[in-house]
Coordinates of C-alpha atoms and ligand atoms in Angstrom, one line a residue:
Chain B
M998 CA 0.0 0.0 0.0
P999 CA 1.8 3.2 -1.1
S1000 CA 1.9 5.9 1.5
P1001 CA -0.1 9.1 0.8
L1002 CA 2.1 12.1 -0.3
I1003 CA -0.5 14.8 -0.3
T1004 CA -3.5 14.5 2.0
F1005 CA -6.5 16.9 2.2
D1006 CA -8.3 16.5 5.4
N1007 CA -11.7 18.2 5.4
V1008 CA -10.2 21.3 3.8
S1009 CA -12.2 24.5 3.3
F1010 CA -11.0 27.8 1.9
H1011 CA -12.6 31.3 1.5
Y1012 CA -10.9 34.0 -0.5
A1013 CA -12.3 36.9 1.4
V1014 CA -11.8 36.8 5.1
E1015 CA -15.1 38.6 5.7
G1016 CA -18.2 39.3 3.6
E1017 CA -20.5 37.0 1.8
S1018 CA -17.9 35.0 -0.2
S1019 CA -18.8 31.5 -1.0
P1020 CA -16.1 29.1 -0.3
A1021 CA -13.7 28.2 -3.1
A1022 CA -13.1 24.8 -1.4
R1023 CA -15.4 23.1 0.9
A1024 CA -14.8 20.0 3.0
L1025 CA -12.3 18.5 0.6
S1026 CA -10.9 15.2 1.7
F1027 CA -8.6 13.2 -0.6
A1028 CA -5.1 11.7 -0.8
V1029 CA -2.7 11.5 -3.5
E1030 CA -0.4 8.5 -3.1
Q1031 CA 3.3 8.3 -3.7
G1032 CA 3.8 7.6 -7.4
A1033 CA 0.2 7.9 -8.4
F1034 CA -1.1 9.7 -11.4
V1035 CA -4.3 11.6 -10.3
A1036 CA -6.4 13.8 -12.6
L1037 CA -8.5 16.6 -11.1
L1038 CA -11.4 17.7 -13.3
G1039 CA -13.9 20.4 -13.0
R1040 CA -15.6 23.3 -14.9
N1041 CA -14.2 26.9 -14.7
G1042 CA -14.6 28.3 -11.2
S1043 CA -15.1 24.9 -9.6
G1044 CA -12.0 25.5 -7.4
K1045 CA -9.3 23.4 -9.2
S1046 CA -6.7 26.2 -9.0
T1047 CA -7.5 26.8 -5.4
A1048 CA -6.9 23.2 -4.6
A1049 CA -3.7 23.3 -6.5
K1050 CA -2.4 26.2 -4.5
L1051 CA -3.5 24.6 -1.3
C1052 CA -1.1 21.7 -2.2
N1053 CA 2.1 23.6 -1.7
G1054 CA 1.0 26.3 0.8
L1055 CA 0.5 29.2 -1.7
L1056 CA -2.9 29.2 0.1
T1057 CA -3.5 27.7 3.6
P1058 CA -6.8 26.2 4.5
T1059 CA -9.4 28.3 6.4
A1060 CA -10.4 25.1 8.1
G1061 CA -9.1 21.5 7.9
Q1062 CA -5.6 20.5 7.2
V1063 CA -3.4 19.9 4.2
R1064 CA -0.3 17.7 4.7
V1065 CA 2.6 17.0 2.3
G1066 CA 4.7 13.9 3.4
G1067 CA 3.3 14.5 6.9
L1068 CA 4.2 18.2 7.0
D1069 CA 1.4 20.6 7.6
T1070 CA 1.2 23.4 5.0
S1071 CA -0.1 26.0 7.4
L1072 CA 3.2 26.0 9.4
E1073 CA 5.6 28.5 7.9
E1074 CA 8.7 26.6 8.7
N1075 CA 7.5 23.6 6.6
L1076 CA 7.0 25.6 3.4
F1077 CA 10.4 25.4 2.1
E1078 CA 10.6 21.5 2.3
I1079 CA 7.0 21.2 1.0
R1080 CA 7.8 23.4 -2.0
R1081 CA 10.9 21.4 -2.6
R1082 CA 8.9 18.2 -2.8
V1083 CA 5.8 19.5 -4.6
G1084 CA 6.6 21.4 -7.8
M1085 CA 4.0 23.5 -9.7
V1086 CA 3.5 24.1 -13.4
F1087 CA 0.9 26.8 -14.0
Q1088 CA -1.4 27.6 -17.0
N1089 CA 0.3 30.6 -18.6
P1090 CA 3.7 29.6 -19.7
D1091 CA 4.8 33.2 -20.0
N1092 CA 4.2 34.0 -16.4
Q1093 CA 6.3 31.3 -14.8
I1094 CA 9.6 31.5 -16.6
I1095 CA 11.8 33.7 -14.5
A1096 CA 15.1 34.0 -16.5
A1097 CA 15.8 35.3 -20.0
I1098 CA 17.7 32.1 -21.0
V1099 CA 16.2 28.6 -20.7
E1100 CA 19.0 27.0 -18.7
D1101 CA 19.1 29.9 -16.2
D1102 CA 15.4 29.5 -15.6
V1103 CA 15.8 25.7 -14.9
A1104 CA 18.6 26.6 -12.6
F1105 CA 16.4 29.0 -10.5
G1106 CA 14.9 26.4 -8.2
P1107 CA 18.2 24.6 -7.3
E1108 CA 19.9 28.0 -6.8
N1109 CA 17.1 28.8 -4.2
L1110 CA 17.9 25.5 -2.6
C1111 CA 21.5 26.4 -2.3
V1112 CA 22.8 23.5 -4.4
A1113 CA 26.4 23.7 -5.3
P1114 CA 27.1 25.2 -8.7
E1115 CA 28.5 22.0 -10.4
E1116 CA 25.6 20.0 -9.1
I1117 CA 23.2 22.6 -10.4
R1118 CA 24.8 22.3 -13.9
R1119 CA 24.4 18.5 -13.7
R1120 CA 20.8 18.7 -12.7
V1121 CA 19.9 21.4 -15.3
D1122 CA 21.3 19.4 -18.1
A1123 CA 19.7 16.1 -16.8
A1124 CA 16.2 17.9 -16.4
L1125 CA 16.5 19.5 -19.9
A1126 CA 17.4 16.2 -21.5
E1127 CA 14.5 14.5 -19.5
V1128 CA 11.9 16.8 -21.2
G1129 CA 13.6 16.8 -24.6
M1130 CA 14.7 20.5 -24.4
L1131 CA 18.5 20.1 -24.1
E1132 CA 19.2 21.5 -27.5
H1133 CA 17.2 24.7 -26.6
R1134 CA 19.1 25.3 -23.5
L1135 CA 20.6 28.6 -24.6
A1136 CA 17.3 29.8 -26.2
E1137 CA 15.3 32.8 -25.2
P1138 CA 12.0 31.6 -23.7
H1139 CA 9.9 34.1 -25.6
K1140 CA 11.1 32.5 -28.9
L1141 CA 9.8 29.0 -27.8
S1142 CA 6.4 27.5 -28.7
G1143 CA 4.0 27.2 -25.8
G1144 CA 4.6 23.4 -25.5
Q1145 CA 8.3 23.9 -25.3
K1146 CA 7.9 26.6 -22.6
Q1147 CA 5.7 24.3 -20.5
R1148 CA 8.4 21.6 -20.9
V1149 CA 11.0 24.1 -19.7
A1150 CA 8.7 24.7 -16.7
I1151 CA 8.6 21.0 -16.0
A1152 CA 12.4 20.9 -16.2
G1153 CA 12.5 23.7 -13.7
V1154 CA 10.6 21.5 -11.3
L1155 CA 12.6 18.3 -12.1
A1156 CA 15.9 20.1 -11.3
M1157 CA 14.7 20.6 -7.8
Q1158 CA 14.5 16.8 -7.4
N1159 CA 11.0 16.9 -6.2
D1160 CA 8.6 13.9 -5.6
C1161 CA 5.5 15.4 -7.1
I1162 CA 4.4 17.7 -9.9
V1163 CA 1.1 19.6 -9.8
L1164 CA 0.0 20.8 -13.2
D1165 CA -2.7 23.4 -13.2
E1166 CA -4.3 23.3 -16.6
A1167 CA -0.7 23.4 -18.0
T1168 CA -1.9 22.2 -21.4
A1169 CA -4.9 24.7 -21.6
M1170 CA -3.2 27.3 -23.7
L1171 CA -1.3 24.9 -26.0
D1172 CA -2.0 23.7 -29.5
P1173 CA -2.7 19.9 -30.0
R1174 CA 1.0 19.2 -30.8
G1175 CA 2.2 21.0 -27.7
R1176 CA -0.4 19.4 -25.5
H1177 CA 0.6 16.0 -26.8
D1178 CA 4.3 16.7 -26.1
V1179 CA 3.6 17.9 -22.5
M1180 CA 1.3 15.0 -21.8
D1181 CA 3.9 12.5 -23.1
T1182 CA 6.5 14.0 -20.9
V1183 CA 4.3 13.9 -17.8
L1184 CA 3.2 10.3 -18.4
R1185 CA 6.9 9.2 -18.9
L1186 CA 8.0 11.0 -15.8
N1187 CA 5.2 9.2 -13.9
R1188 CA 5.8 5.7 -15.3
E1189 CA 9.5 5.7 -15.6
R1190 CA 10.7 8.0 -12.8
G1191 CA 7.9 7.3 -10.3
I1192 CA 7.1 11.0 -9.9
T1193 CA 3.7 11.6 -8.4
V1194 CA 1.5 13.7 -10.7
L1195 CA -1.7 15.6 -10.0
L1196 CA -2.9 16.7 -13.4
I1197 CA -5.6 19.5 -13.3
T1198 CA -7.3 19.7 -16.7
H1199 CA -10.5 20.2 -18.4
F1200 CA -9.6 17.9 -21.3
M1201 CA -11.3 14.7 -20.5
E1202 CA -9.0 12.7 -22.9
E1203 CA -6.0 13.5 -20.7
A1204 CA -7.8 12.3 -17.6
T1205 CA -8.5 8.9 -19.1
Q1206 CA -4.7 8.1 -18.7
A1207 CA -4.8 8.7 -15.0
D1208 CA -4.8 6.0 -12.3
R1209 CA -7.6 8.0 -10.5
V1210 CA -9.9 10.8 -11.3
L1211 CA -11.2 13.4 -9.0
V1212 CA -14.1 15.6 -10.1
M1213 CA -14.7 19.0 -8.3
D1214 CA -17.8 21.2 -8.6
G1215 CA -18.7 24.3 -6.6
G1216 CA -15.6 23.8 -4.4
S1217 CA -16.3 20.2 -3.2
L1218 CA -15.5 16.8 -4.5
A1219 CA -18.4 15.6 -6.8
L1220 CA -17.0 12.2 -8.0
Q1221 CA -14.0 10.1 -7.6
G1222 CA -12.7 6.8 -8.8
T1223 CA -10.8 5.2 -11.6
P1224 CA -11.4 6.7 -15.0
A1225 CA -13.6 3.7 -16.0
E1226 CA -15.7 4.2 -12.9
V1227 CA -16.1 8.0 -13.2
F1228 CA -16.7 8.0 -17.0
A1229 CA -19.4 5.4 -16.5
Q1230 CA -21.5 8.1 -14.9
P1231 CA -22.4 10.6 -17.7
E1232 CA -25.3 12.1 -15.8
A1233 CA -23.2 12.9 -12.7
L1234 CA -20.5 14.4 -14.9
R1235 CA -23.0 16.5 -16.8
A1236 CA -24.4 17.8 -13.5
A1237 CA -20.7 18.8 -12.7
G1238 CA -20.7 20.7 -16.0
L1239 CA -18.4 18.2 -17.8
E1240 CA -18.7 16.1 -20.9
L1241 CA -17.5 12.5 -21.4
P1242 CA -14.4 12.0 -23.4
A1243 CA -15.1 12.1 -27.2
P1244 CA -14.8 8.2 -27.7
A1245 CA -17.3 7.6 -24.8
R1246 CA -19.6 10.2 -26.2
L1247 CA -19.5 8.5 -29.5
A1248 CA -20.1 5.1 -27.9
E1249 CA -23.1 6.5 -26.0
A1250 CA -24.6 8.0 -29.2
L1251 CA -24.2 4.7 -31.1
R1252 CA -25.8 2.7 -28.4
S1253 CA -29.3 3.4 -29.9
V1254 CA -28.4 1.5 -33.1
L1255 CA -25.7 -0.8 -31.5
P1256 CA -27.3 -1.8 -28.0
S1257 CA -24.4 -4.2 -27.3
L1258 CA -21.8 -1.4 -27.1
P1259 CA -20.4 -1.4 -23.6
S1260 CA -20.1 1.7 -21.3
G1261 CA -16.8 2.8 -20.0
V1262 CA -15.2 3.1 -23.4
L1263 CA -12.5 5.7 -22.9
T1264 CA -9.8 5.7 -25.6
E1265 CA -10.0 5.8 -29.3
E1266 CA -8.7 2.3 -29.6
Q1267 CA -11.1 0.9 -27.1
C1268 CA -13.9 2.6 -28.9
A1269 CA -12.8 1.2 -32.3
E1270 CA -12.6 -2.3 -30.9
A1271 CA -15.9 -2.0 -29.1
I1272 CA -17.7 -0.8 -32.3
A1273 CA -16.0 -3.6 -34.4
A1274 CA -17.0 -6.2 -31.8
A1275 CA -20.6 -4.9 -31.7
L1276 CA -20.9 -4.8 -35.4
R1277 CA -19.6 -8.4 -35.7
K1278 CA -22.1 -9.5 -33.1
G1279 CA -24.9 -7.6 -35.0
A1280 CA -23.9 -9.3 -38.3
G1281 CA -23.7 -12.7 -36.6
A1282 CA -27.3 -12.3 -35.2
Chain N
M932 CA 8.6 50.0 -34.7
I933 CA 8.1 49.3 -31.1
R934 CA 9.8 45.9 -31.7
D935 CA 13.0 47.7 -32.6
I936 CA 13.9 48.2 -28.8
T937 CA 17.0 46.3 -28.3
I938 CA 17.6 47.0 -24.6
G939 CA 19.2 44.0 -23.0
Q940 CA 19.2 41.9 -26.1
Y941 CA 21.7 39.1 -26.1
F942 CA 23.3 37.7 -29.2
A943 CA 24.4 34.2 -28.6
G944 CA 28.0 33.5 -29.7
D945 CA 31.4 32.4 -28.6
S946 CA 33.7 35.3 -29.3
P947 CA 36.5 36.5 -27.0
L948 CA 34.1 39.2 -25.9
H949 CA 31.5 36.7 -25.0
R950 CA 34.0 34.7 -22.9
C951 CA 35.1 37.5 -20.7
D952 CA 33.9 37.9 -17.2
A953 CA 30.8 39.9 -16.7
R954 CA 32.3 42.1 -13.9
M955 CA 35.3 42.9 -16.0
K956 CA 33.1 43.8 -18.9
L957 CA 30.9 46.0 -16.8
A958 CA 33.9 47.8 -15.3
L959 CA 35.7 48.2 -18.6
T960 CA 32.6 49.5 -20.4
F961 CA 32.4 52.1 -17.7
A962 CA 36.1 52.9 -18.1
F963 CA 35.7 53.1 -21.9
M964 CA 33.0 55.6 -21.4
I965 CA 35.2 57.8 -19.4
V966 CA 38.0 57.4 -22.0
I967 CA 35.4 58.6 -24.6
F968 CA 34.9 61.8 -22.7
V969 CA 38.7 62.3 -22.0
C970 CA 39.7 62.4 -25.6
G971 CA 40.3 65.9 -26.8
N972 CA 41.5 66.0 -30.3
F973 CA 41.0 64.2 -33.6
F974 CA 43.9 61.8 -33.2
S975 CA 42.6 60.6 -29.8
L976 CA 39.0 60.5 -31.2
G977 CA 40.2 58.5 -34.1
L978 CA 41.9 56.1 -31.7
I979 CA 38.7 55.7 -29.7
A980 CA 36.6 55.1 -32.9
L981 CA 39.1 52.5 -34.0
A982 CA 39.1 50.7 -30.7
A983 CA 35.2 50.7 -30.7
L984 CA 35.2 49.2 -34.2
A985 CA 37.9 46.7 -33.2
L986 CA 35.6 45.6 -30.4
A987 CA 32.7 45.4 -32.6
L988 CA 34.6 43.1 -35.0
L989 CA 36.0 41.1 -32.1
S990 CA 32.4 40.4 -30.8
R991 CA 31.3 38.9 -34.2
V992 CA 27.9 40.3 -33.7
P993 CA 26.4 41.0 -37.2
G994 CA 26.8 44.6 -38.4
G995 CA 23.0 44.8 -39.1
M996 CA 22.2 44.1 -35.5
L997 CA 24.7 46.7 -34.3
L998 CA 23.3 49.3 -36.7
R999 CA 19.8 48.5 -35.5
S1000 CA 20.8 49.3 -31.9
L1001 CA 22.2 52.6 -33.1
R1002 CA 19.1 53.6 -35.0
P1003 CA 17.0 54.9 -32.2
I1004 CA 19.5 57.8 -31.7
V1005 CA 20.0 58.9 -35.2
M1006 CA 17.5 61.7 -34.8
L1007 CA 19.3 62.8 -31.6
V1008 CA 22.7 62.8 -33.3
V1009 CA 21.4 64.7 -36.4
F1010 CA 19.6 67.2 -34.1
T1011 CA 22.7 67.9 -31.9
S1012 CA 25.0 68.1 -34.9
V1013 CA 22.8 70.7 -36.6
L1014 CA 22.6 72.7 -33.5
N1015 CA 26.4 72.6 -32.9
L1016 CA 27.0 73.6 -36.5
L1017 CA 24.8 76.5 -36.4
Y1018 CA 25.1 77.9 -32.9
T1019 CA 28.8 77.7 -32.3
T1020 CA 29.7 81.3 -33.2
D1021 CA 31.6 83.9 -31.3
E1022 CA 34.5 86.3 -32.0
N1023 CA 37.2 83.6 -31.8
T1024 CA 35.7 81.3 -34.3
H1025 CA 36.7 80.7 -37.9
A1026 CA 34.0 80.8 -40.4
L1027 CA 34.1 78.0 -42.9
L1028 CA 31.0 78.6 -44.9
Q1029 CA 28.6 81.5 -45.1
I1030 CA 25.2 81.1 -46.7
P1031 CA 23.4 84.3 -47.2
L1032 CA 19.7 84.1 -46.8
H1033 CA 17.9 86.7 -48.9
F1034 CA 15.8 87.7 -46.0
R1035 CA 16.6 90.7 -43.8
G1036 CA 20.2 90.1 -44.5
W1037 CA 20.5 87.0 -42.4
V1038 CA 23.5 84.8 -42.9
I1039 CA 23.9 81.1 -41.8
T1040 CA 27.4 80.9 -40.7
V1041 CA 29.1 77.4 -40.3
T1042 CA 32.3 77.8 -38.2
R1043 CA 35.2 75.4 -38.1
E1044 CA 34.7 75.1 -34.3
G1045 CA 31.0 74.3 -34.9
A1046 CA 31.9 71.6 -37.3
F1047 CA 34.5 70.1 -34.9
T1048 CA 32.0 70.0 -32.0
A1049 CA 29.4 68.4 -34.3
I1050 CA 31.9 65.7 -35.3
F1051 CA 33.1 65.1 -31.9
T1052 CA 29.6 64.8 -30.4
T1053 CA 28.5 62.4 -33.1
V1054 CA 31.5 60.1 -32.8
R1055 CA 31.3 60.2 -29.0
I1056 CA 27.5 59.3 -29.0
L1057 CA 28.0 56.6 -31.5
C1058 CA 30.9 55.0 -29.6
L1059 CA 29.1 55.3 -26.3
L1060 CA 26.1 53.4 -27.8
L1061 CA 28.2 50.9 -29.6
V1062 CA 30.2 49.9 -26.6
S1063 CA 27.2 49.7 -24.3
S1064 CA 25.3 47.6 -26.9
L1065 CA 28.3 45.3 -27.2
L1066 CA 28.1 44.8 -23.5
T1067 CA 24.5 43.6 -23.7
Y1068 CA 24.9 41.7 -27.0
T1069 CA 27.9 39.6 -25.6
T1070 CA 26.7 39.1 -22.0
T1071 CA 23.7 37.0 -21.1
P1072 CA 21.2 38.9 -18.9
S1073 CA 21.9 36.5 -16.0
M1074 CA 25.6 37.1 -16.2
L1075 CA 25.1 40.8 -16.5
T1076 CA 23.0 40.9 -13.3
A1077 CA 25.3 38.5 -11.5
G1078 CA 28.1 40.8 -12.4
L1079 CA 26.4 43.9 -11.3
E1080 CA 25.4 42.1 -8.1
H1081 CA 29.0 41.3 -7.5
L1082 CA 30.2 44.8 -8.2
L1083 CA 27.5 46.3 -6.0
K1084 CA 28.1 43.8 -3.1
P1085 CA 30.0 46.3 -0.9
L1086 CA 26.7 48.3 -0.8
A1087 CA 25.0 45.3 0.9
K1088 CA 26.9 46.2 4.1
L1089 CA 25.1 49.5 3.9
R1090 CA 21.8 47.5 3.9
V1091 CA 21.1 48.2 0.3
P1092 CA 19.1 45.3 -0.9
V1093 CA 21.5 44.3 -3.7
A1094 CA 20.2 40.8 -4.2
A1095 CA 16.6 41.9 -4.5
F1096 CA 17.8 44.6 -6.8
A1097 CA 19.6 42.1 -9.0
M1098 CA 16.5 39.8 -9.0
M1099 CA 14.3 42.8 -10.2
M1100 CA 16.8 43.4 -13.0
T1101 CA 16.6 39.7 -14.0
L1102 CA 12.8 39.9 -14.1
A1103 CA 12.8 43.2 -15.9
L1104 CA 15.1 41.9 -18.7
R1105 CA 13.0 38.8 -19.0
F1106 CA 9.8 40.6 -19.4
V1107 CA 10.9 43.4 -21.7
P1108 CA 10.2 41.3 -24.8
T1109 CA 7.0 39.9 -23.4
L1110 CA 5.7 43.3 -22.7
V1111 CA 6.9 44.7 -26.0
E1112 CA 5.0 42.0 -27.8
E1113 CA 1.9 42.6 -25.6
T1114 CA 2.0 46.4 -26.3
D1115 CA 2.2 45.7 -30.0
R1116 CA -0.8 43.3 -29.8
I1117 CA -2.9 45.8 -27.8
M1118 CA -2.1 48.6 -30.1
N1119 CA -3.2 46.5 -33.1
A1120 CA -6.4 45.6 -31.3
Q1121 CA -7.2 49.2 -30.6
K1122 CA -6.2 50.2 -34.2
S1123 CA -8.5 47.6 -35.6
R1124 CA -11.3 49.2 -33.5
G1125 CA -10.6 52.5 -35.2
S1126 CA -8.4 54.2 -32.7
N1127 CA -5.8 56.5 -34.3
L1128 CA -2.4 56.2 -32.6
E1129 CA -0.3 57.7 -35.3
T1130 CA -1.6 61.1 -36.3
G1131 CA -3.1 64.1 -34.7
S1132 CA -1.8 66.6 -32.2
L1133 CA 0.4 65.4 -29.4
L1134 CA -2.5 65.8 -26.9
Q1135 CA -4.7 63.7 -29.2
R1136 CA -2.0 61.0 -29.5
V1137 CA -1.4 60.9 -25.8
K1138 CA -5.3 60.5 -25.3
A1139 CA -5.3 57.8 -27.9
F1140 CA -2.7 55.9 -26.0
V1141 CA -4.6 55.7 -22.7
P1142 CA -6.7 52.7 -24.0
V1143 CA -3.4 51.0 -24.8
L1144 CA -1.9 51.7 -21.4
V1145 CA -4.8 50.6 -19.2
P1146 CA -5.0 46.9 -20.5
L1147 CA -1.2 46.8 -20.5
F1148 CA -1.1 47.7 -16.8
I1149 CA -3.8 45.4 -15.9
S1150 CA -2.1 42.5 -17.6
A1151 CA 1.2 43.5 -16.1
F1152 CA -0.2 43.3 -12.7
R1153 CA -1.9 40.0 -13.4
R1154 CA 1.5 38.7 -14.7
A1155 CA 3.3 40.0 -11.6
A1156 CA 0.8 38.1 -9.3
E1157 CA 1.2 34.8 -11.2
L1158 CA 4.9 35.2 -11.4
A1159 CA 5.2 35.7 -7.7
N1160 CA 3.3 32.4 -7.1
A1161 CA 5.6 30.7 -9.6
M1162 CA 8.7 32.0 -7.8
E1163 CA 7.5 31.1 -4.4
S1164 CA 6.6 27.7 -5.6
R1165 CA 10.2 27.3 -6.6
C1166 CA 11.4 28.0 -3.0
Y1167 CA 12.3 31.7 -3.6
T1168 CA 11.7 33.7 -0.4
G1169 CA 13.4 36.9 -1.2
T1170 CA 15.6 36.6 1.9
N1171 CA 17.2 33.3 1.8
E1172 CA 20.9 32.7 0.6
R1173 CA 21.0 31.5 -3.0
T1174 CA 23.8 29.9 -5.0
G1175 CA 24.5 30.6 -8.7
M1176 CA 24.9 28.0 -11.4
K1177 CA 27.2 30.1 -13.3
Q1178 CA 30.1 31.3 -11.3
L1179 CA 32.1 34.3 -12.2
R1180 CA 35.8 33.7 -12.7
L1181 CA 38.5 36.1 -13.8
R1182 CA 40.8 34.5 -16.3
A1183 CA 43.9 35.6 -18.3
R1184 CA 41.8 37.0 -21.1
D1185 CA 40.1 39.3 -18.6
Y1186 CA 43.5 40.8 -17.6
I1187 CA 44.4 41.2 -21.2
A1188 CA 41.2 43.1 -21.7
L1189 CA 42.0 45.3 -18.7
S1190 CA 45.5 45.9 -20.0
A1191 CA 44.0 46.8 -23.4
V1192 CA 41.7 49.3 -22.0
L1193 CA 44.4 50.9 -19.8
L1194 CA 46.6 51.1 -22.9
L1195 CA 43.8 52.8 -24.7
L1196 CA 43.5 55.3 -21.8
G1197 CA 47.3 55.9 -21.9
G1198 CA 47.2 56.4 -25.6
V1199 CA 44.3 58.8 -25.4
V1200 CA 46.0 60.9 -22.7
T1201 CA 49.3 60.9 -24.6
L1202 CA 47.7 62.1 -27.8
N1203 CA 45.8 64.7 -25.8
V1204 CA 49.1 66.0 -24.5
F1205 CA 51.0 65.7 -27.7
F1206 CA 48.6 67.4 -30.1
G1207 CA 46.7 69.6 -27.5
K1208 CA 43.0 69.6 -26.7
I1209 CA 40.8 71.3 -29.1
V1210 CA 37.4 70.4 -27.5
Ligands
ADP1377 N1 -7.9 35.7 -5.9 C1 -9.2 35.4 -5.8 N2 -10.0 36.2 -5.0 C2 -11.3 35.9 -4.8 N3 -12.0 35.0 -5.4 C3 -11.2 34.1 -6.2 C4 -9.8 34.3 -6.4 N4 -9.4 33.3 -7.2 C5 -10.5 32.5 -7.4 N5 -11.6 33.0 -6.8 C6 -12.9 32.4 -6.9 O1 -12.8 31.0 -6.4 C7 -13.6 30.2 -7.1 C8 -12.7 29.0 -7.6 O2 -11.8 29.5 -8.5 P1 -10.5 28.7 -9.1 O3 -9.9 27.9 -8.0 O4 -9.7 29.6 -9.8 O5 -11.4 27.7 -10.1 P2 -10.8 26.9 -11.4 O6 -9.3 26.9 -11.3 O7 -11.5 25.5 -11.3 O8 -11.4 27.6 -12.6 C9 -14.2 31.0 -8.3 O9 -15.6 31.2 -7.9 C10 -13.4 32.2 -8.3 O10 -14.2 33.3 -8.7
MG1378 MG1 -7.9 27.5 -12.7

């Protein structure tokens, strides 16, 4: 049983201290296990970014407790270690790159951790190679594509040798190609390097690749389970303002003519196979 | 046109200038500027100009890029030259050229002294700009700020926040291109809605610029907030000790550069003494 890396224990959060603000997070309880790939879904304004910022102490809960590797995020003295362990990649690639040269940006985190210069150099090169950006190490960030910038941001997190990456809609501003490159990188880091991933997204297709899916609505957790479990509940998803992934929508639409199509079809391959199987069955009957 | 701004632009390369230590380059650029103002006759001025050109060649930065960095001040140079040409007149000057205007007997007099001052000012301004753009072309922004931070370190003892200042400079240099792009985008957006940014009286143009500035500022503040989050997420606290990936190290070539500039200073002073100062 893997130990939980991030735990939310009955966490609530209000932006305004006083006044009639509705909570951006209410009674959130969940855990992200070491090495897991968890997707967090939700419509705009459902509180996803708030949850992300609660993960590394950028925001601290109004009530309840967030712990990272056992450390409470509301204690100032824990923040350094928590942020070393949990790296963040934000939505807008332009607003998270700090230096005017790619490799200097990747070095920013380790420099803050007071790592020795030669070791920083080694980590920066390794991190850039890991995300496939080594040949762009001397490039100016504003000349890179969105997907490349996000991979630089991921390298910046990797160079800190953290355990976990939280990506807050990191693919939302990218073209399909850039999105694909970033998702590939993230999946590989999770599968091969054992890095824990909390992927916040509103692209359902990205969530189908996760081990576990959390769905937020109005600041609370509406659904959770494996992708197959969550995407087998189209009504509940629709109530939370979300659609099924395209292959699942297609399967659902085809069910009126092919009643034997199973539910829980998530990827394009599964969908194609399921349709082929249903057609064979129909022809056989 | 707004994209022509070249402040803090780096030209990636591997020339001897690129490989010099940033602290030395900063100090020597400053020294060179002083030498530019010390020179007092055409011989020393020529020496300075040759030295500046030699540096430009040594840097292997394409001439086009260098010219582009000089372009913004062409108007200034022309303007000061014309003023110098026309207004340097008193009893000790030697008229070179007199152009009678057939109006109230006015005569435009170009004096030798006026022409000298004009040439001097022009060459000085051009050299000044050339040398300072060579500094930014051949030094990465991070090395530039690291160098500046090092040179200003003594001030930290007087509680001047040198490290924070260096971080501010890093961020400013990083965001110049981003904000320039954004300004361009907003200007185009406003133009496509029919706002006229290029013609009209000064007041009208200033007024037309307000709808560009407001969104620019709003977006800059939003960027700043997001950037602060991103920096904090990467363990930046503003107060903690930091290390640097790139260490500054003085090598033989830095001392050679130092000697070259000292030699230049010596040469200029000698020429000044030898041929007298005329400006
Ligand atoms: N800085 C803020 N101040 C006040 N309210 C905020 C702030 N940021 C977000 N909110 C509100 O909190 C709610 C959740 O926002 P957010 O976590 O950004 O959602 P999501 O990332 O899912 O789109 C929204 O209703 C939003 O209006
Ligand atoms: Mg968000």
